[in-house]
């Protein structure tokens, strides 16, 4: 557990360096986190647009691409932050999918607010965990928490505070608009995944037989999931499909045909919050091994037409990592035109987080069907 103590000390030094003049606890920590964001931007360690991020000496690299659909402005956005919180072994990635008239503003606010808020809450939880002695091991702490408990607690507080920020935001009307958020923090050989909504995280790993297989890391929080539907109905909300959309379950107010959300968890959307919609994240963890290759974060527009297995094979067969996210989006666009002809295409956004440096990545075996059936230029 020595790493835990050194991790806390490193973060504490980082916050001390950025410390602001006031001594107001939470606001002080949040301003320090905001300063880290500014510094990371200056050092080009944060990517918020289409592109590729790789820091020299890091095991991580990330490809990002987003394409506007046919419904108006692109309401998706993304972020990758290498060296998250001034920690060399950490990276933060996220995809945010807005909806409603102000959806693109909501998505960007969540993207911009979540990283610094998460850092602030993580630092505070770490400080409480090692309250008596920052150098003592985790097992010796009177407030005994595992690393996972710390991240889960931090994410829960973060999502609650970000949602509250939106409710009182003077320039963003989130009453009938909202956003999903799928994010990952990689810390050493562990990933922590937080999911609010119906975007998805999929891991590409090697099976015992040596073939590339997909492991879905998150649930798509749709209103017809038993636990989600039970909560919504228990809050007097309704869940049903429109006649012209069989199979697409939506959340409705008790007495009005609105708003008809196709997900059961989201930031914003205060018109339906009292009827069962929540912004509470599902937080999970997974230990990364040499068999694990990359993680795809993508908005639901991708998963509407591309299977998990298809997605990882498209990315794996891309010769150049910087082009991986764009290639997946392009294949999803082609699939949409074939499978959903006549239906307005959704926005599509992808972050491909590669877990090992290209020189150390083990070789993969793609399925023969994919090798023979798919040709890309």
mmCIF file of C-alpha atoms in Angstrom, residues 156-328:
data_model
loop_
_atom_site.group_PDB
_atom_site.id
_atom_site.type_symbol
_atom_site.label_atom_id
_atom_site.label_comp_id
_atom_site.label_asym_id
_atom_site.label_seq_id
_atom_site.Cartn_x
_atom_site.Cartn_y
_atom_site.Cartn_z
ATOM 1 C CA UNK A 156 -21.226 10.049 -6.577
ATOM 2 C CA UNK A 157 -20.494 13.444 -5.029
ATOM 3 C CA UNK A 158 -19.260 14.821 -8.343
ATOM 4 C CA UNK A 159 -22.324 13.811 -10.348
ATOM 5 C CA UNK A 160 -24.641 15.203 -7.669
ATOM 6 C CA UNK A 161 -22.804 18.544 -7.579
ATOM 7 C CA UNK A 162 -22.583 18.860 -11.382
ATOM 8 C CA UNK A 163 -26.312 18.172 -11.684
ATOM 9 C CA UNK A 164 -27.016 20.764 -9.002
ATOM 10 C CA UNK A 165 -24.829 23.283 -10.839
ATOM 11 C CA UNK A 166 -26.934 22.806 -13.960
ATOM 12 C CA UNK A 167 -30.189 23.272 -12.085
ATOM 13 C CA UNK A 168 -29.072 26.705 -10.904
ATOM 14 C CA UNK A 169 -27.109 27.731 -14.007
ATOM 15 C CA UNK A 170 -28.248 31.159 -15.169
ATOM 16 C CA UNK A 171 -27.219 30.778 -18.807
ATOM 17 C CA UNK A 172 -28.216 27.158 -19.550
ATOM 18 C CA UNK A 173 -31.850 26.049 -19.605
ATOM 19 C CA UNK A 174 -31.711 22.389 -18.674
ATOM 20 C CA UNK A 175 -35.379 21.959 -17.769
ATOM 21 C CA UNK A 176 -36.101 20.144 -21.043
ATOM 22 C CA UNK A 177 -32.492 19.379 -21.990
ATOM 23 C CA UNK A 178 -29.814 17.104 -20.627
ATOM 24 C CA UNK A 179 -26.749 14.973 -21.252
ATOM 25 C CA UNK A 180 -25.385 11.514 -20.605
ATOM 26 C CA UNK A 181 -21.796 10.956 -19.434
ATOM 27 C CA UNK A 182 -19.541 7.918 -19.767
ATOM 28 C CA UNK A 183 -16.118 8.475 -18.204
ATOM 29 C CA UNK A 184 -13.038 6.476 -17.263
ATOM 30 C CA UNK A 185 -10.152 7.129 -14.911
ATOM 31 C CA UNK A 186 -7.153 4.892 -15.410
ATOM 32 C CA UNK A 187 -4.867 4.794 -12.375
ATOM 33 C CA UNK A 188 -1.925 2.499 -12.916
ATOM 34 C CA UNK A 189 -3.286 -0.937 -13.776
ATOM 35 C CA UNK A 190 -6.856 -0.227 -12.645
ATOM 36 C CA UNK A 191 -9.662 1.515 -14.504
ATOM 37 C CA UNK A 192 -12.655 3.117 -12.821
ATOM 38 C CA UNK A 193 -15.722 3.505 -15.029
ATOM 39 C CA UNK A 194 -18.623 5.856 -14.320
ATOM 40 C CA UNK A 195 -21.779 5.746 -16.417
ATOM 41 C CA UNK A 196 -24.800 8.053 -16.453
ATOM 42 C CA UNK A 197 -27.044 7.248 -19.415
ATOM 43 C CA UNK A 198 -26.884 5.075 -22.513
ATOM 44 C CA UNK A 199 -23.410 5.664 -23.911
ATOM 45 C CA UNK A 200 -21.167 2.616 -23.611
ATOM 46 C CA UNK A 201 -17.659 1.456 -22.717
ATOM 47 C CA UNK A 202 -16.271 -1.698 -24.362
ATOM 48 C CA UNK A 203 -12.928 -3.366 -23.649
ATOM 49 C CA UNK A 204 -10.935 -5.265 -26.274
ATOM 50 C CA UNK A 205 -9.073 -8.182 -24.713
ATOM 51 C CA UNK A 206 -7.453 -11.445 -25.776
ATOM 52 C CA UNK A 207 -9.211 -14.725 -25.007
ATOM 53 C CA UNK A 208 -7.425 -17.843 -23.799
ATOM 54 C CA UNK A 209 -7.505 -19.039 -27.421
ATOM 55 C CA UNK A 210 -5.673 -15.919 -28.569
ATOM 56 C CA UNK A 211 -8.558 -14.209 -30.385
ATOM 57 C CA UNK A 212 -9.772 -10.657 -29.862
ATOM 58 C CA UNK A 213 -13.009 -10.485 -27.842
ATOM 59 C CA UNK A 214 -15.213 -7.650 -26.613
ATOM 60 C CA UNK A 215 -16.163 -7.144 -22.969
ATOM 61 C CA UNK A 216 -18.915 -4.622 -22.311
ATOM 62 C CA UNK A 217 -17.991 -2.629 -19.217
ATOM 63 C CA UNK A 218 -21.234 -0.699 -18.741
ATOM 64 C CA UNK A 219 -25.003 -1.084 -18.831
ATOM 65 C CA UNK A 220 -27.034 0.950 -21.320
ATOM 66 C CA UNK A 221 -29.404 2.657 -18.910
ATOM 67 C CA UNK A 222 -32.642 2.396 -20.856
ATOM 68 C CA UNK A 223 -36.063 2.934 -19.232
ATOM 69 C CA UNK A 224 -37.168 -0.686 -19.790
ATOM 70 C CA UNK A 225 -34.383 -2.185 -17.641
ATOM 71 C CA UNK A 226 -36.258 -3.796 -14.723
ATOM 72 C CA UNK A 227 -34.570 -1.811 -11.940
ATOM 73 C CA UNK A 228 -34.865 1.433 -13.909
ATOM 74 C CA UNK A 229 -38.510 0.918 -14.829
ATOM 75 C CA UNK A 230 -39.365 0.020 -11.227
ATOM 76 C CA UNK A 231 -37.812 3.251 -9.968
ATOM 77 C CA UNK A 232 -39.540 5.393 -12.603
ATOM 78 C CA UNK A 233 -42.987 3.875 -12.014
ATOM 79 C CA UNK A 234 -42.422 4.157 -8.260
ATOM 80 C CA UNK A 235 -41.975 7.912 -8.790
ATOM 81 C CA UNK A 236 -45.209 8.122 -10.842
ATOM 82 C CA UNK A 237 -43.369 8.351 -14.156
ATOM 83 C CA UNK A 238 -44.385 6.231 -17.153
ATOM 84 C CA UNK A 239 -42.435 3.988 -19.506
ATOM 85 C CA UNK A 240 -43.785 3.007 -22.922
ATOM 86 C CA UNK A 241 -43.009 2.990 -26.647
ATOM 87 C CA UNK A 242 -44.624 5.192 -29.274
ATOM 88 C CA UNK A 243 -46.619 3.362 -31.937
ATOM 89 C CA UNK A 244 -44.194 4.436 -34.659
ATOM 90 C CA UNK A 245 -41.158 3.425 -32.532
ATOM 91 C CA UNK A 246 -41.699 -0.176 -31.437
ATOM 92 C CA UNK A 247 -38.949 -1.313 -29.107
ATOM 93 C CA UNK A 248 -37.829 2.219 -28.176
ATOM 94 C CA UNK A 249 -38.879 2.699 -24.557
ATOM 95 C CA UNK A 250 -39.116 6.253 -23.273
ATOM 96 C CA UNK A 251 -39.759 8.044 -19.971
ATOM 97 C CA UNK A 252 -42.873 10.189 -19.711
ATOM 98 C CA UNK A 253 -44.472 12.467 -17.157
ATOM 99 C CA UNK A 254 -47.602 11.110 -15.398
ATOM 100 C CA UNK A 255 -50.210 13.114 -17.307
ATOM 101 C CA UNK A 256 -48.387 14.562 -20.323
ATOM 102 C CA UNK A 257 -46.868 13.104 -23.487
ATOM 103 C CA UNK A 258 -43.497 14.627 -22.585
ATOM 104 C CA UNK A 259 -40.529 14.569 -22.551
ATOM 105 C CA UNK A 260 -40.105 11.038 -23.941
ATOM 106 C CA UNK A 261 -36.484 10.430 -22.919
ATOM 107 C CA UNK A 262 -34.885 7.291 -24.345
ATOM 108 C CA UNK A 263 -32.584 6.890 -21.320
ATOM 109 C CA UNK A 264 -33.273 6.517 -17.606
ATOM 110 C CA UNK A 265 -30.263 8.430 -16.253
ATOM 111 C CA UNK A 266 -29.004 11.853 -17.321
ATOM 112 C CA UNK A 267 -27.782 15.228 -16.135
ATOM 113 C CA UNK A 268 -30.362 18.005 -16.417
ATOM 114 C CA UNK A 269 -33.888 17.189 -17.680
ATOM 115 C CA UNK A 270 -35.469 18.643 -14.558
ATOM 116 C CA UNK A 271 -38.940 18.334 -16.080
ATOM 117 C CA UNK A 272 -38.732 14.584 -15.376
ATOM 118 C CA UNK A 273 -36.333 14.369 -12.396
ATOM 119 C CA UNK A 274 -39.107 14.041 -9.829
ATOM 120 C CA UNK A 275 -40.595 11.173 -11.871
ATOM 121 C CA UNK A 276 -37.676 8.772 -11.710
ATOM 122 C CA UNK A 277 -34.880 10.137 -13.906
ATOM 123 C CA UNK A 278 -31.616 10.262 -11.919
ATOM 124 C CA UNK A 279 -28.032 11.420 -12.459
ATOM 125 C CA UNK A 280 -26.592 8.774 -10.122
ATOM 126 C CA UNK A 281 -23.679 6.998 -11.831
ATOM 127 C CA UNK A 282 -22.970 3.305 -11.918
ATOM 128 C CA UNK A 283 -19.298 3.054 -10.885
ATOM 129 C CA UNK A 284 -17.256 -0.089 -11.532
ATOM 130 C CA UNK A 285 -13.598 -1.077 -11.651
ATOM 131 C CA UNK A 286 -11.437 -3.514 -13.599
ATOM 132 C CA UNK A 287 -7.798 -4.497 -13.294
ATOM 133 C CA UNK A 288 -5.876 -4.184 -16.560
ATOM 134 C CA UNK A 289 -3.606 -6.996 -17.709
ATOM 135 C CA UNK A 290 -1.303 -7.547 -20.667
ATOM 136 C CA UNK A 291 -4.229 -9.251 -22.432
ATOM 137 C CA UNK A 292 -6.274 -6.029 -22.417
ATOM 138 C CA UNK A 293 -5.604 -3.774 -25.400
ATOM 139 C CA UNK A 294 -7.926 -0.791 -25.596
ATOM 140 C CA UNK A 295 -11.251 0.621 -24.439
ATOM 141 C CA UNK A 296 -13.841 2.231 -26.691
ATOM 142 C CA UNK A 297 -16.084 4.942 -25.257
ATOM 143 C CA UNK A 298 -18.871 5.858 -27.662
ATOM 144 C CA UNK A 299 -22.238 7.589 -27.748
ATOM 145 C CA UNK A 300 -25.334 5.523 -28.494
ATOM 146 C CA UNK A 301 -25.350 6.494 -32.180
ATOM 147 C CA UNK A 302 -22.434 4.093 -32.689
ATOM 148 C CA UNK A 303 -23.980 1.211 -30.771
ATOM 149 C CA UNK A 304 -27.306 1.563 -32.570
ATOM 150 C CA UNK A 305 -25.704 0.089 -35.690
ATOM 151 C CA UNK A 306 -22.370 -1.482 -34.668
ATOM 152 C CA UNK A 307 -21.955 -4.486 -32.351
ATOM 153 C CA UNK A 308 -19.324 -4.575 -29.619
ATOM 154 C CA UNK A 309 -17.328 -7.188 -31.514
ATOM 155 C CA UNK A 310 -17.499 -5.264 -34.780
ATOM 156 C CA UNK A 311 -16.304 -2.123 -33.013
ATOM 157 C CA UNK A 312 -13.198 -3.659 -31.448
ATOM 158 C CA UNK A 313 -12.245 -5.403 -34.681
ATOM 159 C CA UNK A 314 -12.553 -2.177 -36.660
ATOM 160 C CA UNK A 315 -10.294 -0.384 -34.190
ATOM 161 C CA UNK A 316 -7.811 -3.262 -33.943
ATOM 162 C CA UNK A 317 -7.487 -3.532 -37.717
ATOM 163 C CA UNK A 318 -6.682 0.184 -38.073
ATOM 164 C CA UNK A 319 -2.980 0.418 -38.913
ATOM 165 C CA UNK A 320 -2.462 3.852 -37.336
ATOM 166 C CA UNK A 321 -3.801 4.510 -33.850
ATOM 167 C CA UNK A 322 -4.558 8.211 -34.439
ATOM 168 C CA UNK A 323 -7.081 7.187 -37.123
ATOM 169 C CA UNK A 324 -8.873 4.546 -35.039
ATOM 170 C CA UNK A 325 -11.763 6.657 -33.703
ATOM 171 C CA UNK A 326 -12.451 8.282 -37.074
ATOM 172 C CA UNK A 327 -12.472 4.907 -38.802
ATOM 173 C CA UNK A 328 -14.989 3.498 -36.345
#
